[in-house]
PDB file of C-alpha atoms and ligand atoms in Angstrom:
ATOM      1  CA  MET I 286      -2.310   3.377  22.769  1.00 95.00           C
ATOM      2  CA  ARG I 287      -0.915   2.074  19.299  1.00 97.00           C
ATOM      3  CA  HIS I 288      -0.121   3.610  16.169  1.00 98.00           C
ATOM      4  CA  LEU I 289       0.612   2.079  12.679  1.00 97.00           C
ATOM      5  CA  MET I 290       3.838   3.278  11.026  1.00 96.00           C
ATOM      6  CA  ASN I 291       4.995   0.112   9.407  1.00 94.00           C
ATOM      7  CA  PRO I 292       3.078  -3.221   8.518  1.00 93.00           C
ATOM      8  CA  LEU I 293       5.585  -4.940  10.912  1.00 94.00           C
ATOM      9  CA  ASP I 294       4.130  -3.001  13.782  1.00 96.00           C
ATOM     10  CA  PHE I 295       1.485  -5.958  13.856  1.00 97.00           C
ATOM     11  CA  THR I 296       2.264  -9.372  14.481  1.00 97.00           C
ATOM     12  CA  VAL I 297       1.265 -12.059  11.801  1.00 97.00           C
ATOM     13  CA  GLU I 298      -1.364 -13.190  14.322  1.00 97.00           C
ATOM     14  CA  GLU I 299      -2.601  -9.643  14.725  1.00 97.00           C
ATOM     15  CA  LEU I 300      -2.861  -9.281  10.966  1.00 97.00           C
ATOM     16  CA  GLU I 301      -4.780 -12.412  10.638  1.00 97.00           C
ATOM     17  CA  ASN I 302      -7.296 -11.120  13.198  1.00 97.00           C
ATOM     18  CA  LEU I 303      -7.638  -7.988  11.326  1.00 98.00           C
ATOM     19  CA  PHE I 304      -8.109  -9.908   7.926  1.00 98.00           C
ATOM     20  CA  VAL I 305     -10.854 -12.052   9.433  1.00 98.00           C
ATOM     21  CA  LEU I 306     -12.537  -8.838  10.802  1.00 98.00           C
ATOM     22  CA  ALA I 307     -12.400  -7.242   7.440  1.00 98.00           C
ATOM     23  CA  ASN I 308     -13.962 -10.155   5.623  1.00 98.00           C
ATOM     24  CA  ASP I 309     -16.674 -10.141   8.340  1.00 98.00           C
ATOM     25  CA  ILE I 310     -17.220  -6.550   7.612  1.00 98.00           C
ATOM     26  CA  GLU I 311     -17.584  -7.093   3.903  1.00 98.00           C
ATOM     27  CA  LYS I 312     -20.088  -9.948   4.561  1.00 98.00           C
ATOM     28  CA  ASN I 313     -22.032  -8.174   7.311  1.00 97.00           C
ATOM     29  CA  PRO I 314     -21.726  -4.437   6.916  1.00 97.00           C
ATOM     30  CA  ALA I 315     -24.977  -3.566   8.913  1.00 97.00           C
ATOM     31  CA  LYS I 316     -23.437  -5.244  12.014  1.00 97.00           C
ATOM     32  CA  TYR I 317     -20.669  -2.523  11.928  1.00 98.00           C
ATOM     33  CA  ALA I 318     -22.623   0.720  11.017  1.00 98.00           C
ATOM     34  CA  HIS I 319     -22.743   2.312  14.232  1.00 98.00           C
ATOM     35  CA  VAL I 320     -19.420   0.952  15.924  1.00 98.00           C
ATOM     36  CA  CYS I 321     -17.767   4.396  15.654  1.00 98.00           C
ATOM     37  CA  ALA I 322     -20.727   6.603  16.476  1.00 98.00           C
ATOM     38  CA  GLY I 323     -19.536   9.700  18.202  1.00 97.00           C
ATOM     39  CA  LYS I 324     -15.911   9.177  17.050  1.00 98.00           C
ATOM     40  CA  LYS I 325     -13.950  11.452  14.751  1.00 98.00           C
ATOM     41  CA  LEU I 326     -11.203  10.673  12.124  1.00 98.00           C
ATOM     42  CA  ALA I 327      -8.938  13.481  11.209  1.00 98.00           C
ATOM     43  CA  THR I 328      -7.251  12.917   7.725  1.00 98.00           C
ATOM     44  CA  CYS I 329      -4.161  15.151   7.404  1.00 98.00           C
ATOM     45  CA  PHE I 330      -2.840  14.870   3.867  1.00 98.00           C
ATOM     46  CA  TYR I 331       0.298  16.808   2.917  1.00 97.00           C
ATOM     47  CA  GLU I 332       0.386  15.000  -0.332  1.00 94.00           C
ATOM     48  CA  PRO I 333      -2.205  14.288  -3.081  1.00 94.00           C
ATOM     49  CA  SER I 334      -4.227  11.244  -2.672  1.00 96.00           C
ATOM     50  CA  THR I 335      -7.542   9.868  -4.057  1.00 96.00           C
ATOM     51  CA  ARG I 336      -7.752   6.331  -2.688  1.00 97.00           C
ATOM     52  CA  THR I 337      -6.052   6.443   0.659  1.00 98.00           C
ATOM     53  CA  ARG I 338      -7.881   9.640   1.866  1.00 98.00           C
ATOM     54  CA  LEU I 339     -11.276   8.959   0.417  1.00 98.00           C
ATOM     55  CA  SER I 340     -11.222   5.151   1.644  1.00 98.00           C
ATOM     56  CA  PHE I 341     -10.254   6.106   5.056  1.00 98.00           C
ATOM     57  CA  GLU I 342     -13.113   8.565   5.067  1.00 98.00           C
ATOM     58  CA  ALA I 343     -15.638   6.114   3.526  1.00 98.00           C
ATOM     59  CA  ALA I 344     -14.420   3.577   6.123  1.00 98.00           C
ATOM     60  CA  MET I 345     -15.154   6.016   9.089  1.00 98.00           C
ATOM     61  CA  TYR I 346     -18.491   6.992   7.711  1.00 98.00           C
ATOM     62  CA  ASN I 347     -19.350   3.178   7.166  1.00 98.00           C
ATOM     63  CA  LEU I 348     -18.623   2.774  10.948  1.00 98.00           C
ATOM     64  CA  GLY I 349     -21.008   5.547  11.847  1.00 98.00           C
ATOM     65  CA  GLY I 350     -18.328   7.994  12.781  1.00 98.00           C
ATOM     66  CA  ASN I 351     -17.280  11.484  11.356  1.00 98.00           C
ATOM     67  CA  VAL I 352     -14.335  12.903   9.506  1.00 98.00           C
ATOM     68  CA  LEU I 353     -12.493  16.227   9.566  1.00 98.00           C
ATOM     69  CA  GLY I 354      -9.161  17.278   7.994  1.00 97.00           C
ATOM     70  CA  PHE I 355      -7.268  18.663   5.134  1.00 97.00           C
ATOM     71  CA  SER I 356      -6.299  17.331   1.700  1.00 96.00           C
ATOM     72  CA  ASP I 357      -3.918  20.184   0.919  1.00 94.00           C
ATOM     73  CA  ALA I 358      -1.155  21.316   3.181  1.00 93.00           C
ATOM     74  CA  GLY I 359      -1.331  24.722   1.512  1.00 93.00           C
ATOM     75  CA  ASN I 360      -4.802  25.090   3.235  1.00 91.00           C
ATOM     76  CA  SER I 361      -3.398  24.264   6.728  1.00 94.00           C
ATOM     77  CA  SER I 362      -1.381  26.157   9.043  1.00 94.00           C
ATOM     78  CA  ALA I 363       1.729  24.058   7.637  1.00 94.00           C
ATOM     79  CA  ALA I 364       1.805  26.885   5.093  1.00 94.00           C
ATOM     80  CA  LYS I 365       2.624  29.280   7.977  1.00 95.00           C
ATOM     81  CA  GLY I 366       5.462  27.094   9.052  1.00 95.00           C
ATOM     82  CA  GLU I 367       3.602  25.070  11.730  1.00 96.00           C
ATOM     83  CA  SER I 368       5.468  21.776  12.559  1.00 96.00           C
ATOM     84  CA  VAL I 369       4.048  18.346  12.192  1.00 97.00           C
ATOM     85  CA  ALA I 370       4.419  17.842  16.100  1.00 97.00           C
ATOM     86  CA  ASP I 371       2.517  20.941  16.892  1.00 97.00           C
ATOM     87  CA  THR I 372      -0.246  20.123  14.229  1.00 97.00           C
ATOM     88  CA  ILE I 373      -0.885  16.610  15.672  1.00 98.00           C
ATOM     89  CA  ARG I 374      -1.138  18.134  19.265  1.00 97.00           C
ATOM     90  CA  MET I 375      -3.994  20.204  17.797  1.00 97.00           C
ATOM     91  CA  ILE I 376      -5.584  17.317  16.015  1.00 97.00           C
ATOM     92  CA  SER I 377      -5.509  15.294  19.293  1.00 97.00           C
ATOM     93  CA  CYS I 378      -7.864  17.961  20.723  1.00 97.00           C
ATOM     94  CA  TYR I 379     -10.287  17.569  17.849  1.00 98.00           C
ATOM     95  CA  ALA I 380     -10.328  13.934  16.799  1.00 98.00           C
ATOM     96  CA  ASP I 381     -10.024  10.426  18.187  1.00 98.00           C
ATOM     97  CA  ILE I 382      -7.794   9.023  15.459  1.00 98.00           C
ATOM     98  CA  CYS I 383      -5.460  10.471  12.582  1.00 98.00           C
ATOM     99  CA  ALA I 384      -4.373   9.147   9.214  1.00 98.00           C
ATOM    100  CA  MET I 385      -1.383  11.318   7.958  1.00 98.00           C
ATOM    101  CA  ARG I 386       0.230  11.401   4.588  1.00 98.00           C
ATOM    102  CA  HIS I 387       3.426  13.426   4.213  1.00 97.00           C
ATOM    103  CA  PRO I 388       6.208  13.845   1.634  1.00 94.00           C
ATOM    104  CA  LYS I 389       8.960  13.448   4.383  1.00 95.00           C
ATOM    105  CA  GLU I 390       9.898  10.059   5.462  1.00 94.00           C
ATOM    106  CA  GLY I 391       9.267   9.719   9.163  1.00 96.00           C
ATOM    107  CA  ALA I 392       6.978  12.558   9.509  1.00 98.00           C
ATOM    108  CA  PRO I 393       4.063  10.342  10.536  1.00 98.00           C
ATOM    109  CA  LEU I 394       6.488   8.995  13.142  1.00 98.00           C
ATOM    110  CA  VAL I 395       7.454  12.291  14.531  1.00 98.00           C
ATOM    111  CA  ALA I 396       3.608  13.067  14.743  1.00 98.00           C
ATOM    112  CA  SER I 397       2.835   9.783  16.627  1.00 98.00           C
ATOM    113  CA  GLU I 398       5.472  10.628  19.278  1.00 98.00           C
ATOM    114  CA  ALA I 399       3.725  13.942  20.093  1.00 98.00           C
ATOM    115  CA  SER I 400       0.026  12.577  19.657  1.00 98.00           C
ATOM    116  CA  SER I 401      -2.480  11.627  22.267  1.00 98.00           C
ATOM    117  CA  VAL I 402      -4.458   9.825  19.668  1.00 98.00           C
ATOM    118  CA  PRO I 403      -3.592   6.928  17.372  1.00 98.00           C
ATOM    119  CA  VAL I 404      -1.738   7.872  14.335  1.00 98.00           C
ATOM    120  CA  ILE I 405      -1.706   5.875  11.044  1.00 98.00           C
ATOM    121  CA  ASN I 406       0.990   6.433   8.496  1.00 97.00           C
ATOM    122  CA  ALA I 407      -0.912   7.084   5.181  1.00 97.00           C
ATOM    123  CA  GLY I 408       2.337   7.080   3.256  1.00 95.00           C
ATOM    124  CA  ASP I 409       5.522   8.751   4.153  1.00 94.00           C
ATOM    125  CA  GLY I 410       7.714   9.824   0.980  1.00 89.00           C
ATOM    126  CA  GLY I 411       9.278   6.907  -0.704  1.00 84.00           C
ATOM    127  CA  HIS I 412       9.424   4.996   2.821  1.00 88.00           C
ATOM    128  CA  GLN I 413       6.374   3.060   3.833  1.00 91.00           C
ATOM    129  CA  HIS I 414       2.579   2.740   3.004  1.00 94.00           C
ATOM    130  CA  PRO I 415       1.471   0.218   5.630  1.00 95.00           C
ATOM    131  CA  THR I 416      -2.374   0.405   4.895  1.00 97.00           C
ATOM    132  CA  GLN I 417      -1.670  -0.143   1.119  1.00 97.00           C
ATOM    133  CA  THR I 418       0.106  -3.165   2.288  1.00 97.00           C
ATOM    134  CA  LEU I 419      -2.882  -4.255   4.574  1.00 98.00           C
ATOM    135  CA  THR I 420      -5.064  -3.777   1.432  1.00 98.00           C
ATOM    136  CA  ASP I 421      -2.508  -5.832  -0.824  1.00 98.00           C
ATOM    137  CA  LEU I 422      -2.481  -8.580   1.776  1.00 98.00           C
ATOM    138  CA  LEU I 423      -6.227  -8.818   2.355  1.00 98.00           C
ATOM    139  CA  THR I 424      -6.653  -8.909  -1.498  1.00 98.00           C
ATOM    140  CA  ILE I 425      -4.301 -11.721  -1.870  1.00 98.00           C
ATOM    141  CA  ARG I 426      -5.608 -13.619   1.115  1.00 98.00           C
ATOM    142  CA  SER I 427      -9.229 -13.225   0.070  1.00 98.00           C
ATOM    143  CA  LEU I 428      -8.684 -14.213  -3.534  1.00 98.00           C
ATOM    144  CA  LYS I 429      -5.860 -16.774  -3.318  1.00 97.00           C
ATOM    145  CA  GLY I 430      -7.091 -18.095   0.118  1.00 97.00           C
ATOM    146  CA  HIS I 431      -3.622 -17.834   1.563  1.00 97.00           C
ATOM    147  CA  LEU I 432      -0.582 -15.559   2.036  1.00 97.00           C
ATOM    148  CA  ASP I 433       2.237 -18.371   1.852  1.00 96.00           C
ATOM    149  CA  ASN I 434       3.995 -20.279  -0.837  1.00 97.00           C
ATOM    150  CA  LEU I 435       3.599 -17.550  -3.532  1.00 98.00           C
ATOM    151  CA  THR I 436       5.985 -16.414  -6.296  1.00 98.00           C
ATOM    152  CA  ILE I 437       5.296 -12.614  -6.560  1.00 98.00           C
ATOM    153  CA  GLY I 438       6.658 -10.396  -9.213  1.00 98.00           C
ATOM    154  CA  LEU I 439       7.031  -6.731  -8.440  1.00 98.00           C
ATOM    155  CA  CYS I 440       7.395  -4.556 -11.451  1.00 97.00           C
ATOM    156  CA  GLY I 441       8.297  -0.928 -12.268  1.00 95.00           C
ATOM    157  CA  ASP I 442       9.598   1.599  -9.921  1.00 92.00           C
ATOM    158  CA  LEU I 443      10.991  -0.522  -7.042  1.00 94.00           C
ATOM    159  CA  LYS I 444      13.226   2.267  -5.980  1.00 91.00           C
ATOM    160  CA  PHE I 445      10.721   4.968  -5.042  1.00 87.00           C
ATOM    161  CA  GLY I 446       7.569   2.744  -4.589  1.00 87.00           C
ATOM    162  CA  ARG I 447       6.812   2.784  -1.044  1.00 86.00           C
ATOM    163  CA  THR I 448       4.015   0.290  -1.525  1.00 91.00           C
ATOM    164  CA  VAL I 449       6.580  -2.193  -2.913  1.00 94.00           C
ATOM    165  CA  HIS I 450       8.986  -1.699   0.148  1.00 92.00           C
ATOM    166  CA  SER I 451       6.001  -2.011   2.723  1.00 90.00           C
ATOM    167  CA  LEU I 452       4.731  -5.290   0.833  1.00 96.00           C
ATOM    168  CA  VAL I 453       8.016  -7.140   0.794  1.00 96.00           C
ATOM    169  CA  ASP I 454       8.707  -6.317   4.485  1.00 93.00           C
ATOM    170  CA  ALA I 455       5.135  -7.701   5.238  1.00 96.00           C
ATOM    171  CA  LEU I 456       5.416 -10.812   2.983  1.00 97.00           C
ATOM    172  CA  SER I 457       8.861 -11.774   4.137  1.00 97.00           C
ATOM    173  CA  ARG I 458       7.238 -12.937   7.280  1.00 97.00           C
ATOM    174  CA  TYR I 459       5.179 -15.768   5.578  1.00 97.00           C
ATOM    175  CA  LYS I 460       6.732 -19.134   4.545  1.00 96.00           C
ATOM    176  CA  GLY I 461       7.613 -20.274   0.964  1.00 97.00           C
ATOM    177  CA  MET I 462       7.783 -16.804  -0.431  1.00 98.00           C
ATOM    178  CA  ARG I 463       9.844 -16.164  -3.588  1.00 98.00           C
ATOM    179  CA  PHE I 464      10.231 -12.521  -4.941  1.00 98.00           C
ATOM    180  CA  ILE I 465      11.085 -11.513  -8.556  1.00 98.00           C
ATOM    181  CA  PHE I 466      12.030  -7.757  -8.766  1.00 98.00           C
ATOM    182  CA  ILE I 467      11.496  -6.544 -12.365  1.00 97.00           C
ATOM    183  CA  SER I 468      12.897  -3.057 -12.959  1.00 95.00           C
ATOM    184  CA  PRO I 469      15.270  -1.031 -15.099  1.00 93.00           C
ATOM    185  CA  ASP I 470      18.677  -0.700 -13.374  1.00 91.00           C
ATOM    186  CA  GLU I 471      17.956   2.837 -12.313  1.00 89.00           C
ATOM    187  CA  LEU I 472      14.785   1.920 -10.459  1.00 92.00           C
ATOM    188  CA  ARG I 473      16.222  -1.236  -8.699  1.00 94.00           C
ATOM    189  CA  ILE I 474      14.849  -2.398  -5.265  1.00 96.00           C
ATOM    190  CA  PRO I 475      16.867  -0.786  -2.603  1.00 95.00           C
ATOM    191  CA  ASP I 476      19.854  -2.739  -1.059  1.00 96.00           C
ATOM    192  CA  TYR I 477      18.393  -2.595   2.443  1.00 95.00           C
ATOM    193  CA  ILE I 478      15.422  -4.916   1.142  1.00 95.00           C
ATOM    194  CA  THR I 479      17.611  -7.328  -0.627  1.00 97.00           C
ATOM    195  CA  GLU I 480      19.976  -7.626   2.403  1.00 97.00           C
ATOM    196  CA  MET I 481      17.008  -8.208   4.725  1.00 97.00           C
ATOM    197  CA  LEU I 482      15.845 -11.033   2.226  1.00 98.00           C
ATOM    198  CA  ASP I 483      19.478 -12.492   2.221  1.00 98.00           C
ATOM    199  CA  GLU I 484      19.460 -12.495   6.031  1.00 97.00           C
ATOM    200  CA  LYS I 485      16.070 -14.347   6.187  1.00 97.00           C
ATOM    201  CA  LYS I 486      17.238 -16.591   3.308  1.00 97.00           C
ATOM    202  CA  ILE I 487      14.323 -15.709   1.274  1.00 98.00           C
ATOM    203  CA  PRO I 488      14.912 -16.445  -2.464  1.00 98.00           C
ATOM    204  CA  TYR I 489      14.784 -13.479  -4.932  1.00 98.00           C
ATOM    205  CA  GLU I 490      15.904 -12.556  -8.462  1.00 98.00           C
ATOM    206  CA  GLU I 491      16.382  -9.275  -9.845  1.00 98.00           C
ATOM    207  CA  VAL I 492      15.532  -9.088 -13.748  1.00 98.00           C
ATOM    208  CA  ILE I 493      14.778  -6.267 -16.387  1.00 96.00           C
ATOM    209  CA  ARG I 494      12.423  -8.290 -18.731  1.00 96.00           C
ATOM    210  CA  LEU I 495       8.797  -8.783 -17.560  1.00 96.00           C
ATOM    211  CA  GLU I 496       7.906 -11.190 -20.367  1.00 95.00           C
ATOM    212  CA  ASP I 497      10.478 -14.033 -19.225  1.00 95.00           C
ATOM    213  CA  LYS I 498       9.039 -14.249 -15.871  1.00 97.00           C
ATOM    214  CA  MET I 499       5.335 -14.011 -16.455  1.00 97.00           C
ATOM    215  CA  PRO I 500       4.909 -17.888 -16.619  1.00 97.00           C
ATOM    216  CA  GLU I 501       6.370 -18.234 -13.189  1.00 97.00           C
ATOM    217  CA  LEU I 502       4.084 -15.859 -11.299  1.00 98.00           C
ATOM    218  CA  ASP I 503       1.217 -16.232  -8.753  1.00 98.00           C
ATOM    219  CA  ILE I 504       0.867 -12.544  -8.232  1.00 98.00           C
ATOM    220  CA  LEU I 505       2.067  -9.682 -10.597  1.00 98.00           C
ATOM    221  CA  TYR I 506       2.156  -6.337  -8.570  1.00 98.00           C
ATOM    222  CA  MET I 507       2.507  -3.591 -11.130  1.00 97.00           C
ATOM    223  CA  THR I 508       3.673  -0.122 -10.096  1.00 95.00           C
ATOM    224  CA  ARG I 509       3.737   3.499 -11.408  1.00 90.00           C
ATOM    225  CA  VAL I 510       7.005   5.225 -12.174  1.00 86.00           C
ATOM    226  CA  GLN I 511       6.847   7.910  -9.485  1.00 77.00           C
ATOM    227  CA  LYS I 512       7.289  11.261 -11.284  1.00 75.00           C
ATOM    228  CA  GLU I 513       7.095  13.208  -8.129  1.00 74.00           C
ATOM    229  CA  ARG I 514      10.198  11.539  -6.607  1.00 70.00           C
ATOM    230  CA  PHE I 515      12.466  12.045  -9.667  1.00 68.00           C
ATOM    231  CA  PHE I 516      15.210  14.778  -9.526  1.00 70.00           C
ATOM    232  CA  ASN I 517      14.960  15.459 -13.191  1.00 81.00           C
ATOM    233  CA  GLU I 518      12.183  15.317 -15.914  1.00 82.00           C
ATOM    234  CA  GLU I 519      14.614  13.769 -18.432  1.00 82.00           C
ATOM    235  CA  ASP I 520      15.011  10.623 -16.364  1.00 79.00           C
ATOM    236  CA  TYR I 521      11.312  10.391 -15.802  1.00 78.00           C
ATOM    237  CA  ILE I 522      10.396  10.630 -19.413  1.00 83.00           C
ATOM    238  CA  ARG I 523      13.044   8.030 -20.341  1.00 81.00           C
ATOM    239  CA  LEU I 524      11.739   5.559 -17.864  1.00 79.00           C
ATOM    240  CA  LYS I 525       7.974   6.173 -17.584  1.00 83.00           C
ATOM    241  CA  ASP I 526       6.898   3.743 -20.303  1.00 82.00           C
ATOM    242  CA  PHE I 527       9.473   1.023 -19.677  1.00 83.00           C
ATOM    243  CA  TYR I 528       6.859  -1.571 -18.734  1.00 92.00           C
ATOM    244  CA  ILE I 529       3.363  -1.627 -20.308  1.00 95.00           C
ATOM    245  CA  LEU I 530       1.242  -4.700 -19.370  1.00 97.00           C
ATOM    246  CA  ASN I 531      -0.950  -5.459 -22.285  1.00 97.00           C
ATOM    247  CA  LYS I 532      -3.172  -8.412 -23.465  1.00 97.00           C
ATOM    248  CA  ALA I 533      -0.320 -10.044 -25.242  1.00 96.00           C
ATOM    249  CA  LYS I 534       1.880 -10.068 -22.184  1.00 97.00           C
ATOM    250  CA  MET I 535      -1.150 -11.395 -20.084  1.00 98.00           C
ATOM    251  CA  ARG I 536      -1.366 -14.453 -22.605  1.00 98.00           C
ATOM    252  CA  LEU I 537       2.114 -15.528 -21.164  1.00 98.00           C
ATOM    253  CA  ALA I 538       0.674 -15.694 -17.500  1.00 98.00           C
ATOM    254  CA  PRO I 539      -0.832 -18.590 -15.708  1.00 98.00           C
ATOM    255  CA  GLN I 540      -4.625 -18.623 -15.772  1.00 97.00           C
ATOM    256  CA  ASP I 541      -4.802 -18.115 -12.009  1.00 97.00           C
ATOM    257  CA  MET I 542      -2.194 -15.291 -11.745  1.00 98.00           C
ATOM    258  CA  LEU I 543      -3.628 -12.140 -10.213  1.00 98.00           C
ATOM    259  CA  VAL I 544      -2.546  -8.650 -11.237  1.00 98.00           C
ATOM    260  CA  LEU I 545      -2.466  -6.051  -8.475  1.00 98.00           C
ATOM    261  CA  HIS I 546      -1.490  -2.451  -8.616  1.00 98.00           C
ATOM    262  CA  PRO I 547      -1.714   0.074  -5.747  1.00 96.00           C
ATOM    263  CA  LEU I 548      -3.091   2.713  -8.278  1.00 95.00           C
ATOM    264  CA  PRO I 549      -3.133   5.311  -9.602  1.00 93.00           C
ATOM    265  CA  ARG I 550      -2.107   3.809 -12.971  1.00 94.00           C
ATOM    266  CA  VAL I 551      -0.472   6.044 -15.798  1.00 91.00           C
ATOM    267  CA  ASN I 552       0.530   3.890 -18.843  1.00 91.00           C
ATOM    268  CA  GLU I 553       1.852   0.833 -17.142  1.00 95.00           C
ATOM    269  CA  ILE I 554      -1.271  -1.293 -17.493  1.00 97.00           C
ATOM    270  CA  SER I 555      -3.063  -1.011 -20.830  1.00 97.00           C
ATOM    271  CA  THR I 556      -6.795  -0.494 -20.290  1.00 97.00           C
ATOM    272  CA  ASP I 557      -7.567  -3.466 -22.451  1.00 96.00           C
ATOM    273  CA  VAL I 558      -6.320  -5.578 -19.503  1.00 98.00           C
ATOM    274  CA  ASP I 559      -8.988  -4.324 -17.178  1.00 98.00           C
ATOM    275  CA  SER I 560     -11.660  -6.835 -18.488  1.00 97.00           C
ATOM    276  CA  ASP I 561      -9.245  -9.802 -17.718  1.00 98.00           C
ATOM    277  CA  PRO I 562     -10.629 -11.651 -14.768  1.00 98.00           C
ATOM    278  CA  ARG I 563      -7.065 -11.768 -13.383  1.00 98.00           C
ATOM    279  CA  ALA I 564      -6.869  -7.981 -13.172  1.00 98.00           C
ATOM    280  CA  VAL I 565      -8.032  -7.359  -9.548  1.00 98.00           C
ATOM    281  CA  TYR I 566      -6.765  -3.789  -9.086  1.00 98.00           C
ATOM    282  CA  PHE I 567     -10.270  -2.100  -8.767  1.00 97.00           C
ATOM    283  CA  LYS I 568     -11.456  -4.979  -6.387  1.00 98.00           C
ATOM    284  CA  GLN I 569      -8.277  -4.309  -4.416  1.00 98.00           C
ATOM    285  CA  ALA I 570      -9.239  -0.812  -3.898  1.00 97.00           C
ATOM    286  CA  GLN I 571     -12.579  -2.037  -2.413  1.00 98.00           C
ATOM    287  CA  TYR I 572     -10.730  -4.347  -0.080  1.00 98.00           C
ATOM    288  CA  GLY I 573      -8.837  -1.162   1.019  1.00 98.00           C
ATOM    289  CA  VAL I 574     -12.092   0.102   2.507  1.00 98.00           C
ATOM    290  CA  TYR I 575     -12.897  -2.962   4.629  1.00 98.00           C
ATOM    291  CA  VAL I 576      -9.293  -3.271   5.856  1.00 98.00           C
ATOM    292  CA  ARG I 577      -9.198   0.359   6.937  1.00 98.00           C
ATOM    293  CA  MET I 578     -12.563  -0.130   8.776  1.00 98.00           C
ATOM    294  CA  ALA I 579     -11.035  -3.080  10.654  1.00 98.00           C
ATOM    295  CA  LEU I 580      -7.904  -1.023  11.377  1.00 98.00           C
ATOM    296  CA  ILE I 581      -9.849   1.940  12.728  1.00 98.00           C
ATOM    297  CA  MET I 582     -11.792  -0.244  15.095  1.00 98.00           C
ATOM    298  CA  THR I 583      -8.710  -2.118  16.133  1.00 98.00           C
ATOM    299  CA  LEU I 584      -6.670   1.159  17.014  1.00 98.00           C
ATOM    300  CA  LEU I 585      -9.675   2.535  18.759  1.00 98.00           C
ATOM    301  CA  GLU I 586     -10.056  -0.700  20.767  1.00 96.00           C
ATOM    302  CA  LEU I 587     -13.572  -1.243  19.500  1.00 95.00           C
ATOM    303  CA  THR I 588     -13.242  -4.918  18.368  1.00 90.00           C
ATOM    304  CA  ALA I 589     -14.383  -6.612  21.636  1.00 76.00           C
TER     305      ALA I 589
HETATM  306  N1  LIG M 196      -2.644   3.673  -3.701  1.00 94.56           N
HETATM  307  C1  LIG M 196      -2.622   4.997  -3.246  1.00 94.56           C
HETATM  308  O1  LIG M 196      -2.013   5.317  -2.200  1.00 94.56           O
HETATM  309  O2  LIG M 196      -3.458   5.845  -4.006  1.00 94.56           O
HETATM  310  P1  LIG M 196      -3.480   7.408  -3.535  1.00 94.56           P
HETATM  311  O3  LIG M 196      -2.188   8.059  -3.661  1.00 94.56           O
HETATM  312  O4  LIG M 196      -4.689   7.738  -4.614  1.00 94.56           O
HETATM  313  O5  LIG M 196      -4.023   7.528  -2.103  1.00 94.56           O
END
């Protein structure tokens, strides 16, 4: 039995199979409409979510399966002090697979160790968000045609942004990658990530100004400043509007650059960018359904 805690849990070849399956699901949805008939997905969300939880639920319904779960830990027995390990033992009696989001780093891993069904990390604190990374990789692969030889700018909250940490980990396995980390000093990418890039001899730069780097980018990955991870309101208010991507800044970018964002956005992308064909963040959310369908099938060993 396999779980998904980190995008590196899958080899590059396994990811390739997953993306091929996801693209086939996109083209031939009817072929997959009953693949999970009789199966149940539990969504255990101890933290708020719109996209991840609902796209998992849509994915399971699209496959002909059913869904149960909770979207607020306050309505579960976690509110009475039940541990994650005991909760997953219960979920294992009720469902065939579980997607779990938790504010504590490592909580889904603890769950996977006590589980008798596959567990998917749907975001753990500021640590990892592997299914967002699968979504991001599928979006880039589908729209650019490849996942190598790219210059990718990651902009905003690189300290707390778990989607950034997972994406850099995953892309570091492809050849010809170059990363440009764009953030204020206080929200720099963690050292363990730059140390990993140094070790693999992958080029990267850390800069503060977005405008200077726009002309060099194949992908611009914008992120929200994560209010919920700040220790004080004052710092959040000072940093929250540090970057605002707008039409004027988009004029500096190559014609084939793509703008991705895991969403939700707050102010970091002006709504006047939404109509730019390079802004693919809503399309990205749709790819999230296809890749989660492919993932559920893969973990339930229903791909043969
Ligand atoms: N991208 C993402 O994780 O969004 P939600 O928090 O709405 O699930």
